[in-house]
PDB file of C-alpha atoms in Angstrom:
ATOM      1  CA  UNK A   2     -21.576  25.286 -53.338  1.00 87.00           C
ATOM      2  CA  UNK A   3     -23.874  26.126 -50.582  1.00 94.00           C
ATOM      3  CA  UNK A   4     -24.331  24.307 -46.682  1.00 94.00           C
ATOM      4  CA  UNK A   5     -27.679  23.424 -47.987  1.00 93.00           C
ATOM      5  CA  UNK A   6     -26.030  21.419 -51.554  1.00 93.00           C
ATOM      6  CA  UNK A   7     -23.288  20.171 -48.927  1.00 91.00           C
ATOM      7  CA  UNK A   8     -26.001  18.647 -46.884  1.00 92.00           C
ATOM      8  CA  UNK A   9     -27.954  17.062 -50.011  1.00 95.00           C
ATOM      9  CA  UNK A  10     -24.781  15.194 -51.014  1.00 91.00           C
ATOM     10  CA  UNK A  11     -24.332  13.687 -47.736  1.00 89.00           C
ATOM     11  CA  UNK A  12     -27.741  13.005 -47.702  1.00 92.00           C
ATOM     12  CA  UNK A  13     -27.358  11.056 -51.071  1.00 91.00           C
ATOM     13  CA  UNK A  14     -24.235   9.677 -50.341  1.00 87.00           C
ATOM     14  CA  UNK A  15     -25.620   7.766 -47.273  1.00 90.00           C
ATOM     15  CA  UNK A  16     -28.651   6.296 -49.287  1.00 90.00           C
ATOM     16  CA  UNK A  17     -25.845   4.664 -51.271  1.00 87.00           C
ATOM     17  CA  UNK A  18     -24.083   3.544 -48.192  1.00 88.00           C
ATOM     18  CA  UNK A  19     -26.892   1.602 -46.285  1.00 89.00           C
ATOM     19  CA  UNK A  20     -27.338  -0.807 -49.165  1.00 88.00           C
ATOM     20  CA  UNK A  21     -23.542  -1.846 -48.056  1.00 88.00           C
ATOM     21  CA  UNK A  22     -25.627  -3.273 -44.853  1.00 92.00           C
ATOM     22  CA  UNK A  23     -26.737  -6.664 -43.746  1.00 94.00           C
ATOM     23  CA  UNK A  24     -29.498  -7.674 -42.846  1.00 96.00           C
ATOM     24  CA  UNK A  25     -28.512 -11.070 -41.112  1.00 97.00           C
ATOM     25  CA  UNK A  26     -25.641  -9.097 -39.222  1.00 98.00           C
ATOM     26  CA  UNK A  27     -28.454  -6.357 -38.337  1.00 98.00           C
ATOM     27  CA  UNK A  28     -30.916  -9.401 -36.919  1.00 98.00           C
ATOM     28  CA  UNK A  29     -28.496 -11.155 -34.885  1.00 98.00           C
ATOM     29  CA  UNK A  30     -27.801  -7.419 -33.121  1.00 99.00           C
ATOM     30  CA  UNK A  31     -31.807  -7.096 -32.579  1.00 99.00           C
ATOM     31  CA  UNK A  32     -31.881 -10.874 -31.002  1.00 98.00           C
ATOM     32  CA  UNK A  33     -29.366 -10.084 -29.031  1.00 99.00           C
ATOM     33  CA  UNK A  34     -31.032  -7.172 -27.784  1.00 99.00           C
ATOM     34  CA  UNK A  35     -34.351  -8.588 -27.200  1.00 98.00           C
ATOM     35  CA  UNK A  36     -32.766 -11.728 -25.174  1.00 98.00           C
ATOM     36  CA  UNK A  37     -29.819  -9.794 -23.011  1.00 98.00           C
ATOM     37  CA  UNK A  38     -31.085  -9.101 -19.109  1.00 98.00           C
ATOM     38  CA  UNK A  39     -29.077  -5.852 -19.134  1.00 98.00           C
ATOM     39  CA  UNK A  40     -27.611  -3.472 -22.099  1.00 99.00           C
ATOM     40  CA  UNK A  41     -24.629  -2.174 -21.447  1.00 98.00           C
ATOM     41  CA  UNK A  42     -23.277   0.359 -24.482  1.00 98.00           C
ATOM     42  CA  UNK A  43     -20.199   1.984 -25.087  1.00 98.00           C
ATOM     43  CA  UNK A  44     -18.263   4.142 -27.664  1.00 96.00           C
ATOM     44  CA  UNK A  45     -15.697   6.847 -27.921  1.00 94.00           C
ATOM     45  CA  UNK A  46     -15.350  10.222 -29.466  1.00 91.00           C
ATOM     46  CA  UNK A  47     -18.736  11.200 -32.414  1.00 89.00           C
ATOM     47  CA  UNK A  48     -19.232   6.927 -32.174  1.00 91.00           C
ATOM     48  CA  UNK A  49     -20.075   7.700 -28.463  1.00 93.00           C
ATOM     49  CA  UNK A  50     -22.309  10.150 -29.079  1.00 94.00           C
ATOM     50  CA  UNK A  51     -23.948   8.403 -31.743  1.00 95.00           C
ATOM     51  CA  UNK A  52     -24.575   5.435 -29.403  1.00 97.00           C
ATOM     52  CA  UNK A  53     -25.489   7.822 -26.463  1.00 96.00           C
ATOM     53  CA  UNK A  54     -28.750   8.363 -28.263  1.00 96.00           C
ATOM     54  CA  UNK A  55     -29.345   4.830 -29.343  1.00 98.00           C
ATOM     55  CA  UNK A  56     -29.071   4.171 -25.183  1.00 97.00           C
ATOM     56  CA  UNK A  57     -31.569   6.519 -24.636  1.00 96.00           C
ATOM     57  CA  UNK A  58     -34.021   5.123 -27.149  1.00 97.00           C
ATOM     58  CA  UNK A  59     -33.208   1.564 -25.478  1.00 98.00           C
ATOM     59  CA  UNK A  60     -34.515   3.263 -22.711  1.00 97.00           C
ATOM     60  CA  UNK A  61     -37.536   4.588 -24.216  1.00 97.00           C
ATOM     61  CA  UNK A  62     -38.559   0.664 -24.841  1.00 98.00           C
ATOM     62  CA  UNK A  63     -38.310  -0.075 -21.476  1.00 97.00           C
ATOM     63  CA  UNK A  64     -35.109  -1.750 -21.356  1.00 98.00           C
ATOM     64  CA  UNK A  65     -32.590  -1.894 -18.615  1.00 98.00           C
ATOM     65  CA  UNK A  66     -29.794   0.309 -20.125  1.00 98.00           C
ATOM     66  CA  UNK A  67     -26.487   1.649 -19.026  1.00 98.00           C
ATOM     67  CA  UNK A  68     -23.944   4.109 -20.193  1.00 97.00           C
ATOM     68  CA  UNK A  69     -20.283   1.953 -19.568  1.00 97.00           C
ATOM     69  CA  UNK A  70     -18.139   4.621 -17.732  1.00 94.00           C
ATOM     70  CA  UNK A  71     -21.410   6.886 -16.080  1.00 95.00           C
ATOM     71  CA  UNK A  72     -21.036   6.587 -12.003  1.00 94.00           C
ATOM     72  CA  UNK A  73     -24.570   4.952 -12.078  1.00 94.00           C
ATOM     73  CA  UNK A  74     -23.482   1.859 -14.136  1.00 95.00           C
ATOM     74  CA  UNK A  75     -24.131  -1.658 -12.446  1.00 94.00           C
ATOM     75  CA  UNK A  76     -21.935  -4.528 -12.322  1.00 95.00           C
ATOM     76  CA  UNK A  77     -22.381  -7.204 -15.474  1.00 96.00           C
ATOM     77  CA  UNK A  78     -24.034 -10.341 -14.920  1.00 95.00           C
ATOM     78  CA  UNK A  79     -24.124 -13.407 -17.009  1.00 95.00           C
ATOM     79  CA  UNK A  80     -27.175 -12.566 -19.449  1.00 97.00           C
ATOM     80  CA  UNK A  81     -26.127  -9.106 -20.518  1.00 98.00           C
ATOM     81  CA  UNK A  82     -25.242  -7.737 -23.385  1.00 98.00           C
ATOM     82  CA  UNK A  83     -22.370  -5.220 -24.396  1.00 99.00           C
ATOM     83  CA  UNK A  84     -22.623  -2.920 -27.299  1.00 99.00           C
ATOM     84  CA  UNK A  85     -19.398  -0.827 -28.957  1.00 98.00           C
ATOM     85  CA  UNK A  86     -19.282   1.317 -31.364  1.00 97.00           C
ATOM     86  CA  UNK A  87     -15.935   1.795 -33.108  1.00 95.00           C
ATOM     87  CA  UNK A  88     -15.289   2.587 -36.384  1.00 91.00           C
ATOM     88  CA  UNK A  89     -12.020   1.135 -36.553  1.00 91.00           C
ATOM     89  CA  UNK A  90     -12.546  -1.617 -33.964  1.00 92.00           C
ATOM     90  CA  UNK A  91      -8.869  -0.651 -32.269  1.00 92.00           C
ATOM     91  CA  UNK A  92      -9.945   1.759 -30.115  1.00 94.00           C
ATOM     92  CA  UNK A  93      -7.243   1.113 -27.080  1.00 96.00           C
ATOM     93  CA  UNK A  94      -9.897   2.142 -24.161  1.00 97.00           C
ATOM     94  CA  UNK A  95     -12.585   0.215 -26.629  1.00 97.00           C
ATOM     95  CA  UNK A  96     -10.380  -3.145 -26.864  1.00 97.00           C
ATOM     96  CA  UNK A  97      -9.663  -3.060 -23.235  1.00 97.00           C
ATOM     97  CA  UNK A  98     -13.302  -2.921 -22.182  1.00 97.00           C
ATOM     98  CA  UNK A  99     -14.022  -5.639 -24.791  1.00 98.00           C
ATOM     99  CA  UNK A 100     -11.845  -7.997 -23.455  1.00 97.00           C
ATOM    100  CA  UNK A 101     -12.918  -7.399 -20.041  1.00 96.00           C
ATOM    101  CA  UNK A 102     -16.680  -7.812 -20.723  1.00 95.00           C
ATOM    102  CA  UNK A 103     -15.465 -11.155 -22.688  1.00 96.00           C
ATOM    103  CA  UNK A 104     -13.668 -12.061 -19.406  1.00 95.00           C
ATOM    104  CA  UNK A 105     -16.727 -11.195 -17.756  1.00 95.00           C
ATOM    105  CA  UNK A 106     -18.837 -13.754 -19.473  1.00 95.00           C
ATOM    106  CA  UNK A 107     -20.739 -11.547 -21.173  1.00 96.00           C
ATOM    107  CA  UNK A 108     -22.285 -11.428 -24.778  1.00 98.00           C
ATOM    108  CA  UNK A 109     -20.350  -8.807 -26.959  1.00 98.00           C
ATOM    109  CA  UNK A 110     -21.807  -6.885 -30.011  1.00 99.00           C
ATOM    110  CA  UNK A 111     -19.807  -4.550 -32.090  1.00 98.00           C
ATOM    111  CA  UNK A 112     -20.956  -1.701 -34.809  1.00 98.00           C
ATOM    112  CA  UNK A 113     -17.419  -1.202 -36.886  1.00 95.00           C
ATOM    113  CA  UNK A 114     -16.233  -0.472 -40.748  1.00 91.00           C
ATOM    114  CA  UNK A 115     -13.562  -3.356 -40.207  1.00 92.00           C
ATOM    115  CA  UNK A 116     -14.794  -6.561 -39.724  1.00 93.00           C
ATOM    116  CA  UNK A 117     -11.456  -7.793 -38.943  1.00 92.00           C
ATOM    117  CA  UNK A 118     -10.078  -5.741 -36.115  1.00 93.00           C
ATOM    118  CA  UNK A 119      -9.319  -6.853 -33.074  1.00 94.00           C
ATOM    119  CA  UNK A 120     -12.832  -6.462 -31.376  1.00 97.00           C
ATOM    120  CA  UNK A 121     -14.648  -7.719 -34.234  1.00 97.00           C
ATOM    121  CA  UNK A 122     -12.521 -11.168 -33.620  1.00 97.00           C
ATOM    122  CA  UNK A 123     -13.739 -11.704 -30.494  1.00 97.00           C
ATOM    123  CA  UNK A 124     -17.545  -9.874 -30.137  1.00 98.00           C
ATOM    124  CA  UNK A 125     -20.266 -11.974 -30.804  1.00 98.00           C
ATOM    125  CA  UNK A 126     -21.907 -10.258 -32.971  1.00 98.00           C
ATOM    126  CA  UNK A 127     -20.607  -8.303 -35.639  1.00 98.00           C
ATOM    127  CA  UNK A 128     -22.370  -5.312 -37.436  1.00 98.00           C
ATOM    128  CA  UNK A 129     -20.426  -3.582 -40.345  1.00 95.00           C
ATOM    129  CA  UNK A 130     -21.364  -0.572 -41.325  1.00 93.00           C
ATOM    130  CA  UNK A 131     -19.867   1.697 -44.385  1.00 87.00           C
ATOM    131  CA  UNK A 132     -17.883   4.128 -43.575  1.00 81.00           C
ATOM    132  CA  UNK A 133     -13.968   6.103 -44.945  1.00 78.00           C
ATOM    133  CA  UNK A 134     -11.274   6.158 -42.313  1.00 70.00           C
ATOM    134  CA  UNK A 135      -7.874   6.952 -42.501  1.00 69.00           C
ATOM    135  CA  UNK A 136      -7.112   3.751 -39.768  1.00 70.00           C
ATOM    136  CA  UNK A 137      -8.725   1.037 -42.644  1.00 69.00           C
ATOM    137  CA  UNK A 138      -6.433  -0.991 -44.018  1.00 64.00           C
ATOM    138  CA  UNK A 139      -8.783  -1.652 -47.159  1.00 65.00           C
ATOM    139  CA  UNK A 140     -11.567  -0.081 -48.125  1.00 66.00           C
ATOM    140  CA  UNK A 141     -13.559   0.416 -51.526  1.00 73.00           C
ATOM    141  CA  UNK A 142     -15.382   3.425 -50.643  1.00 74.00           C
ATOM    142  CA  UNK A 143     -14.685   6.931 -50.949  1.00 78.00           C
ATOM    143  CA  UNK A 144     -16.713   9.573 -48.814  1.00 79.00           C
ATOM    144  CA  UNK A 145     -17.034  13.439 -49.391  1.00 75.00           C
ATOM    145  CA  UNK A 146     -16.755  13.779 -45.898  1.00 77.00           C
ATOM    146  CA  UNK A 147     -13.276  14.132 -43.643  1.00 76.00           C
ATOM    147  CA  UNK A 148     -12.087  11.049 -41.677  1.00 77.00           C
ATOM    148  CA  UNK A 149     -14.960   9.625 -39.610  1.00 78.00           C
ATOM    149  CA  UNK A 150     -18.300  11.622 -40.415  1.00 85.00           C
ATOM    150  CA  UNK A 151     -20.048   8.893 -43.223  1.00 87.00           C
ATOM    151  CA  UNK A 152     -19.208   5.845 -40.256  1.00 88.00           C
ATOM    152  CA  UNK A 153     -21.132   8.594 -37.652  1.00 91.00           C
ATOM    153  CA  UNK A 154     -23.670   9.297 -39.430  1.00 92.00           C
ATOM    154  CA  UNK A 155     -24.340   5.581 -40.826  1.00 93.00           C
ATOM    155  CA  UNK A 156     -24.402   4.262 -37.280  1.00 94.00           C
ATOM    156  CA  UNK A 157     -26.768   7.174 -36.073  1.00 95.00           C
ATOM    157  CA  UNK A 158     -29.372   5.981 -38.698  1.00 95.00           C
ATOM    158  CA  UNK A 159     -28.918   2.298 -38.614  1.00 97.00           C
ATOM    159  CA  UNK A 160     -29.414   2.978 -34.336  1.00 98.00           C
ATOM    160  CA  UNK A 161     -32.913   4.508 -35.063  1.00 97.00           C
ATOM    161  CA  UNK A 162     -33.300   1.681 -37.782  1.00 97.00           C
ATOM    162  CA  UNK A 163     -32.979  -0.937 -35.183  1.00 98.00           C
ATOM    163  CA  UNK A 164     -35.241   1.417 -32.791  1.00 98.00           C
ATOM    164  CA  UNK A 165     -37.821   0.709 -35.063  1.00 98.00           C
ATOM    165  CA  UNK A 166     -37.674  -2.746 -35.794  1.00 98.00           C
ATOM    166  CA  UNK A 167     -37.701  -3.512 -31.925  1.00 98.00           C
ATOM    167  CA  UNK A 168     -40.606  -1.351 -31.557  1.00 98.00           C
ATOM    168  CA  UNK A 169     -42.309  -3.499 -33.867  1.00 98.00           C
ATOM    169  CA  UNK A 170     -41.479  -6.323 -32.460  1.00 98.00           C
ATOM    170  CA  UNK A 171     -42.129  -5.366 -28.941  1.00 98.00           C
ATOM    171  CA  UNK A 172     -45.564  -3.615 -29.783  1.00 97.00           C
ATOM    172  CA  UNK A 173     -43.994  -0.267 -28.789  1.00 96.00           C
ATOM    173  CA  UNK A 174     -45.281   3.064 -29.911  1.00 94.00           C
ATOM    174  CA  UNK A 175     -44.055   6.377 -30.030  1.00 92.00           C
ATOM    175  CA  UNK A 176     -47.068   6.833 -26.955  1.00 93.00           C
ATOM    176  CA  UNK A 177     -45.871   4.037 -24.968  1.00 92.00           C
ATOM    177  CA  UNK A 178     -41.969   5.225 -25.586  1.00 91.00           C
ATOM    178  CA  UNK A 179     -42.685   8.801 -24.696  1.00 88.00           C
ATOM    179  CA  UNK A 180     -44.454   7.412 -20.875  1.00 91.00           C
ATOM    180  CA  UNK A 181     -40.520   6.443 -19.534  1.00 92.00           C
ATOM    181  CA  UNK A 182     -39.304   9.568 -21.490  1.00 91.00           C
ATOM    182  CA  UNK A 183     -37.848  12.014 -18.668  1.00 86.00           C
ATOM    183  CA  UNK A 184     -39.775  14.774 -16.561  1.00 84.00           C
ATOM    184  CA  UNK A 185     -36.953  16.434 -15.067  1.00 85.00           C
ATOM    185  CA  UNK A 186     -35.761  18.623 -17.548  1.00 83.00           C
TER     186      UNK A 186
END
């Protein structure tokens, strides 16, 4: 089999997986967005990079956005928002920052496969996305992919999903976005 048929079956195989999605789960992330004074996001390993991009298209909007962990991030204030991405949801660094930012007083959204890990238990919102991993308990899907990827990949798309629908509802265009895109490169 060639990269190219490789690529077409994890092309096909995430179609299948973003009917696994839900849409009241999906809103409830996107209201929390539009209402938090501050977005603070956070993930570790390929989940971190996945939601490194999303940040930067938070950006792009115009909202006020910060990396957890970058030498530039604020203090939280009552009004903000948190966002994790973690697979598994039992992250050790992840939970600990969790718990903090609940501590905090601060609104807590998670992106996860397991909808009962310990994060998931206490965020306030809760998105699950598909995904294989070797650290679920139970799980009805099967990937093509090793460990991880399908979860990475999933959460990459469903970011820019959610990009979209909040440009839509904040009368954003890809014009407007690209005016707060960088210079200094």
């Amino acid at each position: 089999m060639s990269v190219k048929e490789h690529t077409q079956e994890i092309i096909e195989e995430l179609s299948t997986f973003v009917a696994y999605e839900k849409d009241d789960e999906l809103d409830q992330l996107v209201t929390a967005i539009l209402q938090a004074k501050t977005i603070f996001l956070s993930g570790a390993g390929r989940s971190g990079v996945a939601i490194t991009g999303f940040s930067n298209r938070l950006l792009h909007l115009g909202l006020s956005v910060h990396l957890v962990g970058e030498i530039s991030c604020p203090r939280t204030k009552k009004g903000d928002l948190l966002i994790i991405g973690s697979g598994s949801g039992t992250t050790p660094s992840l939970v600990t920052l969790a718990k903090k930012a609940k501590s905090n007083g601060i609104s807590l959204a998670l992106l996860t496969m397991d909808k009962e890990s310990e994060m998931a238990k206490i965020a306030d919102v809760v998105v699950v996305l598909p995904g294989v991993s070797p650290k679920l308990k139970e799980n009805n899907l099967t990937s093509i992919q090793p460990m991880g990827s399908a979860f990475e990949q999933i959460s990459f798309l469903t970011y820019d999903g959610i990009i979209l629908e909040l440009m839509e509802r904040m009368n954003e265009t890809g014009e407007t976005m690209l005016e707060r895109h960088t210079d200094l490169e």
